Amino acid sequence: MRKEIFSVPNILSLVRLALIPVFAWVYLTAGSSGEYYFAAIIVAISGITDFLDGAIARKFNLITELGKFLDPLADKLTQGTLFLCLAIRHPLMWLLFALWALKDGFMAIMGYVLLKAKNTKLEGANWYGKVCTAIIYVAVILILFFPMYFAPGEIQANVLILICAGALVLSGILYGIVLVKMWIHHETVKREERKKLKDML
């Protein structure tokens, strides 16, 4: 367990978790462009570590059970914090927070049901989940780096937020299809096993 904690990918996930309260404090107390830039840099570092931990884990075969827990946990808490903090100044962000909560809530419930009923689970993020996360990071960084151009209520800020909303919806639909297919597959396998057992008898 100690070896898992101190693997590079897991350390990067822990760094992302540690950056969450730092970002929240910097953003919520920001009163100048420089402070918003600092908040954007924190988000950029979080995004870079998000990319690196998965890439390093796959390349050097450092995938661990702890990492499978820490990486998505850091993703979910980071995204939720970004949406909540930015919603204070950008009301349309509440739409993103609601969509994110629905998507991740559905995935969590389906994941639990599949694990308990079928003893299987979704292994890692699919490409559309990664693309969605990348779009969210880019949008948030743009809003933070250019607070005057992407000011609350400005059409360009709302367009960015709606793009993120579309990415979340599409990602949620595609993940939903995968999870439902997994359920159907295991139901089919179970029926075939019962049929074979019946034929043998």
PDB file of C-alpha atoms in Angstrom:
ATOM      1  CA  MET A   1       0.000   0.000   0.000  1.00  0.00           C
ATOM      2  CA  ARG A   2       2.836   2.404   0.902  1.00  0.00           C
ATOM      3  CA  LYS A   3       4.503   1.672  -2.437  1.00  0.00           C
ATOM      4  CA  GLU A   4       1.243   2.466  -4.255  1.00  0.00           C
ATOM      5  CA  ILE A   5       0.831   5.800  -2.483  1.00  0.00           C
ATOM      6  CA  PHE A   6       4.310   6.964  -3.444  1.00  0.00           C
ATOM      7  CA  SER A   7       4.106   5.975  -7.109  1.00  0.00           C
ATOM      8  CA  VAL A   8       4.426   8.995  -9.421  1.00  0.00           C
ATOM      9  CA  PRO A   9       0.868   8.800 -10.879  1.00  0.00           C
ATOM     10  CA  ASN A  10      -0.679   8.629  -7.410  1.00  0.00           C
ATOM     11  CA  ILE A  11       1.444  11.512  -6.154  1.00  0.00           C
ATOM     12  CA  LEU A  12       0.202  13.579  -9.115  1.00  0.00           C
ATOM     13  CA  SER A  13      -3.403  12.680  -8.236  1.00  0.00           C
ATOM     14  CA  LEU A  14      -2.746  13.750  -4.635  1.00  0.00           C
ATOM     15  CA  VAL A  15      -1.293  17.034  -5.939  1.00  0.00           C
ATOM     16  CA  ARG A  16      -4.536  17.606  -7.876  1.00  0.00           C
ATOM     17  CA  LEU A  17      -6.559  16.987  -4.733  1.00  0.00           C
ATOM     18  CA  ALA A  18      -4.359  19.420  -2.785  1.00  0.00           C
ATOM     19  CA  LEU A  19      -4.796  22.102  -5.470  1.00  0.00           C
ATOM     20  CA  ILE A  20      -8.599  22.098  -5.094  1.00  0.00           C
ATOM     21  CA  PRO A  21      -8.820  24.184  -1.880  1.00  0.00           C
ATOM     22  CA  VAL A  22      -5.935  26.370  -3.087  1.00  0.00           C
ATOM     23  CA  PHE A  23      -7.817  27.230  -6.284  1.00  0.00           C
ATOM     24  CA  ALA A  24     -11.068  27.843  -4.401  1.00  0.00           C
ATOM     25  CA  TRP A  25      -9.376  30.252  -1.984  1.00  0.00           C
ATOM     26  CA  VAL A  26      -7.428  32.113  -4.703  1.00  0.00           C
ATOM     27  CA  TYR A  27     -10.450  32.479  -6.998  1.00  0.00           C
ATOM     28  CA  LEU A  28     -12.985  33.437  -4.344  1.00  0.00           C
ATOM     29  CA  THR A  29     -10.688  36.097  -2.886  1.00  0.00           C
ATOM     30  CA  ALA A  30      -9.388  37.377  -6.244  1.00  0.00           C
ATOM     31  CA  GLY A  31      -9.710  41.096  -6.786  1.00  0.00           C
ATOM     32  CA  SER A  32      -7.243  41.777  -9.575  1.00  0.00           C
ATOM     33  CA  SER A  33      -6.266  40.382 -12.964  1.00  0.00           C
ATOM     34  CA  GLY A  34      -3.045  38.992 -11.493  1.00  0.00           C
ATOM     35  CA  GLU A  35      -4.981  36.936  -8.950  1.00  0.00           C
ATOM     36  CA  TYR A  36      -7.260  35.575 -11.674  1.00  0.00           C
ATOM     37  CA  TYR A  37      -4.148  34.665 -13.671  1.00  0.00           C
ATOM     38  CA  PHE A  38      -2.811  32.815 -10.636  1.00  0.00           C
ATOM     39  CA  ALA A  39      -6.113  30.891 -10.365  1.00  0.00           C
ATOM     40  CA  ALA A  40      -5.848  30.023 -14.079  1.00  0.00           C
ATOM     41  CA  ILE A  41      -2.282  28.768 -13.583  1.00  0.00           C
ATOM     42  CA  ILE A  42      -3.500  26.505 -10.772  1.00  0.00           C
ATOM     43  CA  VAL A  43      -6.170  25.064 -13.094  1.00  0.00           C
ATOM     44  CA  ALA A  44      -3.555  24.588 -15.835  1.00  0.00           C
ATOM     45  CA  ILE A  45      -1.251  22.726 -13.439  1.00  0.00           C
ATOM     46  CA  SER A  46      -4.176  20.548 -12.369  1.00  0.00           C
ATOM     47  CA  GLY A  47      -4.971  19.767 -16.011  1.00  0.00           C
ATOM     48  CA  ILE A  48      -1.337  18.926 -16.803  1.00  0.00           C
ATOM     49  CA  THR A  49      -1.052  16.579 -13.817  1.00  0.00           C
ATOM     50  CA  ASP A  50      -4.353  14.975 -14.865  1.00  0.00           C
ATOM     51  CA  PHE A  51      -2.857  14.181 -18.273  1.00  0.00           C
ATOM     52  CA  LEU A  52       0.517  13.101 -16.901  1.00  0.00           C
ATOM     53  CA  ASP A  53      -0.673  10.707 -14.201  1.00  0.00           C
ATOM     54  CA  GLY A  54      -2.611   8.553 -16.667  1.00  0.00           C
ATOM     55  CA  ALA A  55       0.110   8.690 -19.336  1.00  0.00           C
ATOM     56  CA  ILE A  56       2.849   7.735 -16.868  1.00  0.00           C
ATOM     57  CA  ALA A  57       0.755   4.972 -15.293  1.00  0.00           C
ATOM     58  CA  ARG A  58       0.087   3.372 -18.691  1.00  0.00           C
ATOM     59  CA  LYS A  59       3.603   3.811 -20.099  1.00  0.00           C
ATOM     60  CA  PHE A  60       5.455   2.454 -17.054  1.00  0.00           C
ATOM     61  CA  ASN A  61       2.820  -0.063 -15.958  1.00  0.00           C
ATOM     62  CA  LEU A  62       2.140   1.802 -12.715  1.00  0.00           C
ATOM     63  CA  ILE A  63      -1.637   1.288 -12.732  1.00  0.00           C
ATOM     64  CA  THR A  64      -2.790   0.476  -9.199  1.00  0.00           C
ATOM     65  CA  GLU A  65      -6.135  -0.013  -7.451  1.00  0.00           C
ATOM     66  CA  LEU A  66      -5.412   3.098  -5.387  1.00  0.00           C
ATOM     67  CA  GLY A  67      -4.736   5.039  -8.581  1.00  0.00           C
ATOM     68  CA  LYS A  68      -8.024   3.851 -10.076  1.00  0.00           C
ATOM     69  CA  PHE A  69      -9.719   5.411  -7.046  1.00  0.00           C
ATOM     70  CA  LEU A  70      -7.644   8.590  -6.681  1.00  0.00           C
ATOM     71  CA  ASP A  71      -7.648   9.685 -10.341  1.00  0.00           C
ATOM     72  CA  PRO A  72     -11.441   9.802 -10.880  1.00  0.00           C
ATOM     73  CA  LEU A  73     -11.915  11.205  -7.360  1.00  0.00           C
ATOM     74  CA  ALA A  74      -9.556  14.090  -8.157  1.00  0.00           C
ATOM     75  CA  ASP A  75     -11.327  14.632 -11.501  1.00  0.00           C
ATOM     76  CA  LYS A  76     -14.786  14.769  -9.967  1.00  0.00           C
ATOM     77  CA  LEU A  77     -13.859  17.002  -7.033  1.00  0.00           C
ATOM     78  CA  THR A  78     -11.879  19.347  -9.284  1.00  0.00           C
ATOM     79  CA  GLN A  79     -14.695  19.734 -11.807  1.00  0.00           C
ATOM     80  CA  GLY A  80     -17.333  20.191  -9.107  1.00  0.00           C
ATOM     81  CA  THR A  81     -15.219  22.839  -7.370  1.00  0.00           C
ATOM     82  CA  LEU A  82     -14.550  24.700 -10.643  1.00  0.00           C
ATOM     83  CA  PHE A  83     -18.266  24.802 -11.496  1.00  0.00           C
ATOM     84  CA  LEU A  84     -19.326  25.893  -8.006  1.00  0.00           C
ATOM     85  CA  CYS A  85     -16.698  28.616  -7.696  1.00  0.00           C
ATOM     86  CA  LEU A  86     -17.280  30.067 -11.161  1.00  0.00           C
ATOM     87  CA  ALA A  87     -21.069  29.901 -10.676  1.00  0.00           C
ATOM     88  CA  ILE A  88     -20.737  32.685  -8.109  1.00  0.00           C
ATOM     89  CA  ARG A  89     -19.803  35.095 -10.917  1.00  0.00           C
ATOM     90  CA  HIS A  90     -21.192  33.196 -13.928  1.00  0.00           C
ATOM     91  CA  PRO A  91     -24.788  32.084 -13.183  1.00  0.00           C
ATOM     92  CA  LEU A  92     -24.913  29.873 -16.299  1.00  0.00           C
ATOM     93  CA  MET A  93     -22.285  27.714 -14.591  1.00  0.00           C
ATOM     94  CA  TRP A  94     -25.098  26.329 -12.434  1.00  0.00           C
ATOM     95  CA  LEU A  95     -26.283  24.533 -15.574  1.00  0.00           C
ATOM     96  CA  LEU A  96     -22.868  22.875 -15.869  1.00  0.00           C
ATOM     97  CA  PHE A  97     -22.920  21.927 -12.202  1.00  0.00           C
ATOM     98  CA  ALA A  98     -26.397  20.362 -12.576  1.00  0.00           C
ATOM     99  CA  LEU A  99     -25.400  18.415 -15.710  1.00  0.00           C
ATOM    100  CA  TRP A 100     -22.156  17.283 -14.066  1.00  0.00           C
ATOM    101  CA  ALA A 101     -24.033  16.118 -10.958  1.00  0.00           C
ATOM    102  CA  LEU A 102     -26.597  14.201 -13.061  1.00  0.00           C
ATOM    103  CA  LYS A 103     -23.917  12.575 -15.235  1.00  0.00           C
ATOM    104  CA  ASP A 104     -21.615  11.565 -12.397  1.00  0.00           C
ATOM    105  CA  GLY A 105     -24.521  10.556 -10.194  1.00  0.00           C
ATOM    106  CA  PHE A 106     -25.895   8.247 -12.899  1.00  0.00           C
ATOM    107  CA  MET A 107     -22.455   6.768 -13.534  1.00  0.00           C
ATOM    108  CA  ALA A 108     -21.879   6.213  -9.818  1.00  0.00           C
ATOM    109  CA  ILE A 109     -25.240   4.438  -9.388  1.00  0.00           C
ATOM    110  CA  MET A 110     -24.803   2.294 -12.503  1.00  0.00           C
ATOM    111  CA  GLY A 111     -21.222   1.522 -11.527  1.00  0.00           C
ATOM    112  CA  TYR A 112     -22.337   0.382  -8.079  1.00  0.00           C
ATOM    113  CA  VAL A 113     -25.169  -1.724  -9.497  1.00  0.00           C
ATOM    114  CA  LEU A 114     -22.882  -3.376 -12.066  1.00  0.00           C
ATOM    115  CA  LEU A 115     -20.249  -4.100  -9.426  1.00  0.00           C
ATOM    116  CA  LYS A 116     -22.738  -5.597  -6.978  1.00  0.00           C
ATOM    117  CA  ALA A 117     -25.014  -7.437  -9.416  1.00  0.00           C
ATOM    118  CA  LYS A 118     -22.570  -8.386 -12.189  1.00  0.00           C
ATOM    119  CA  ASN A 119     -19.184  -8.173 -10.424  1.00  0.00           C
ATOM    120  CA  THR A 120     -17.863  -5.930 -13.194  1.00  0.00           C
ATOM    121  CA  LYS A 121     -17.021  -2.252 -13.564  1.00  0.00           C
ATOM    122  CA  LEU A 122     -16.008   0.368 -16.086  1.00  0.00           C
ATOM    123  CA  GLU A 123     -12.211   0.399 -16.335  1.00  0.00           C
ATOM    124  CA  GLY A 124     -10.892   3.945 -16.603  1.00  0.00           C
ATOM    125  CA  ALA A 125     -12.084   6.929 -18.608  1.00  0.00           C
ATOM    126  CA  ASN A 126     -12.993   6.570 -22.284  1.00  0.00           C
ATOM    127  CA  TRP A 127     -11.717   9.005 -24.919  1.00  0.00           C
ATOM    128  CA  TYR A 128     -14.896  11.095 -24.877  1.00  0.00           C
ATOM    129  CA  GLY A 129     -14.604  11.508 -21.120  1.00  0.00           C
ATOM    130  CA  LYS A 130     -11.041  12.739 -21.545  1.00  0.00           C
ATOM    131  CA  VAL A 131     -12.053  15.119 -24.341  1.00  0.00           C
ATOM    132  CA  CYS A 132     -14.871  16.468 -22.177  1.00  0.00           C
ATOM    133  CA  THR A 133     -12.462  17.069 -19.287  1.00  0.00           C
ATOM    134  CA  ALA A 134      -9.984  18.797 -21.622  1.00  0.00           C
ATOM    135  CA  ILE A 135     -12.719  21.104 -22.979  1.00  0.00           C
ATOM    136  CA  ILE A 136     -13.737  22.046 -19.435  1.00  0.00           C
ATOM    137  CA  TYR A 137     -10.130  22.830 -18.443  1.00  0.00           C
ATOM    138  CA  VAL A 138      -9.575  24.965 -21.551  1.00  0.00           C
ATOM    139  CA  ALA A 139     -12.853  26.853 -21.056  1.00  0.00           C
ATOM    140  CA  VAL A 140     -12.146  27.591 -17.402  1.00  0.00           C
ATOM    141  CA  ILE A 141      -8.579  28.711 -18.131  1.00  0.00           C
ATOM    142  CA  LEU A 142      -9.824  31.069 -20.881  1.00  0.00           C
ATOM    143  CA  ILE A 143     -12.443  32.555 -18.543  1.00  0.00           C
ATOM    144  CA  LEU A 144      -9.822  33.090 -15.837  1.00  0.00           C
ATOM    145  CA  PHE A 145      -7.050  34.417 -18.083  1.00  0.00           C
ATOM    146  CA  PHE A 146      -9.361  36.839 -19.890  1.00  0.00           C
ATOM    147  CA  PRO A 147     -11.873  37.948 -17.206  1.00  0.00           C
ATOM    148  CA  MET A 148     -12.751  41.135 -19.081  1.00  0.00           C
ATOM    149  CA  TYR A 149     -13.410  39.403 -22.406  1.00  0.00           C
ATOM    150  CA  PHE A 150     -15.250  36.478 -20.802  1.00  0.00           C
ATOM    151  CA  ALA A 151     -17.075  38.606 -18.256  1.00  0.00           C
ATOM    152  CA  PRO A 152     -20.248  37.255 -16.605  1.00  0.00           C
ATOM    153  CA  GLY A 153     -23.214  37.493 -18.953  1.00  0.00           C
ATOM    154  CA  GLU A 154     -21.092  38.218 -22.023  1.00  0.00           C
ATOM    155  CA  ILE A 155     -22.107  36.129 -25.028  1.00  0.00           C
ATOM    156  CA  GLN A 156     -18.601  34.712 -25.511  1.00  0.00           C
ATOM    157  CA  ALA A 157     -18.523  33.489 -21.897  1.00  0.00           C
ATOM    158  CA  ASN A 158     -21.955  31.904 -22.276  1.00  0.00           C
ATOM    159  CA  VAL A 159     -20.903  30.225 -25.525  1.00  0.00           C
ATOM    160  CA  LEU A 160     -17.901  28.656 -23.773  1.00  0.00           C
ATOM    161  CA  ILE A 161     -20.104  27.413 -20.957  1.00  0.00           C
ATOM    162  CA  LEU A 162     -22.672  25.986 -23.390  1.00  0.00           C
ATOM    163  CA  ILE A 163     -19.886  24.180 -25.282  1.00  0.00           C
ATOM    164  CA  CYS A 164     -18.885  22.571 -21.986  1.00  0.00           C
ATOM    165  CA  ALA A 165     -22.524  21.702 -21.347  1.00  0.00           C
ATOM    166  CA  GLY A 166     -22.765  20.020 -24.749  1.00  0.00           C
ATOM    167  CA  ALA A 167     -19.570  18.062 -24.066  1.00  0.00           C
ATOM    168  CA  LEU A 168     -20.933  16.924 -20.696  1.00  0.00           C
ATOM    169  CA  VAL A 169     -24.247  15.816 -22.201  1.00  0.00           C
ATOM    170  CA  LEU A 170     -22.568  13.933 -25.067  1.00  0.00           C
ATOM    171  CA  SER A 171     -20.077  12.306 -22.704  1.00  0.00           C
ATOM    172  CA  GLY A 172     -22.886  11.307 -20.342  1.00  0.00           C
ATOM    173  CA  ILE A 173     -24.923   9.761 -23.173  1.00  0.00           C
ATOM    174  CA  LEU A 174     -21.944   7.791 -24.489  1.00  0.00           C
ATOM    175  CA  TYR A 175     -21.010   6.548 -21.022  1.00  0.00           C
ATOM    176  CA  GLY A 176     -24.663   5.628 -20.445  1.00  0.00           C
ATOM    177  CA  ILE A 177     -24.706   3.556 -23.636  1.00  0.00           C
ATOM    178  CA  VAL A 178     -21.531   1.735 -22.559  1.00  0.00           C
ATOM    179  CA  LEU A 179     -22.898   0.982 -19.094  1.00  0.00           C
ATOM    180  CA  VAL A 180     -26.226  -0.259 -20.448  1.00  0.00           C
ATOM    181  CA  LYS A 181     -24.406  -2.445 -22.991  1.00  0.00           C
ATOM    182  CA  MET A 182     -22.306  -3.895 -20.178  1.00  0.00           C
ATOM    183  CA  TRP A 183     -25.490  -4.756 -18.279  1.00  0.00           C
ATOM    184  CA  ILE A 184     -27.116  -6.340 -21.342  1.00  0.00           C
ATOM    185  CA  HIS A 185     -23.938  -8.290 -22.150  1.00  0.00           C
ATOM    186  CA  HIS A 186     -23.753  -9.812 -18.696  1.00  0.00           C
ATOM    187  CA  GLU A 187     -27.473 -10.599 -18.740  1.00  0.00           C
ATOM    188  CA  THR A 188     -27.005 -12.367 -22.097  1.00  0.00           C
ATOM    189  CA  VAL A 189     -24.014 -14.341 -20.824  1.00  0.00           C
ATOM    190  CA  LYS A 190     -25.949 -15.316 -17.722  1.00  0.00           C
ATOM    191  CA  ARG A 191     -28.921 -16.537 -19.799  1.00  0.00           C
ATOM    192  CA  GLU A 192     -26.641 -18.547 -22.078  1.00  0.00           C
ATOM    193  CA  GLU A 193     -24.934 -20.145 -19.077  1.00  0.00           C
ATOM    194  CA  ARG A 194     -28.317 -21.096 -17.615  1.00  0.00           C
ATOM    195  CA  LYS A 195     -29.410 -22.520 -20.965  1.00  0.00           C
ATOM    196  CA  LYS A 196     -26.239 -24.613 -21.286  1.00  0.00           C
ATOM    197  CA  LEU A 197     -26.665 -25.893 -17.748  1.00  0.00           C
ATOM    198  CA  LYS A 198     -30.300 -26.778 -18.474  1.00  0.00           C
ATOM    199  CA  ASP A 199     -29.334 -28.589 -21.692  1.00  0.00           C
ATOM    200  CA  MET A 200     -26.703 -30.580 -19.822  1.00  0.00           C
ATOM    201  CA  LEU A 201     -29.305 -31.682 -17.329  1.00  0.00           C
TER     202      LEU A 201
END
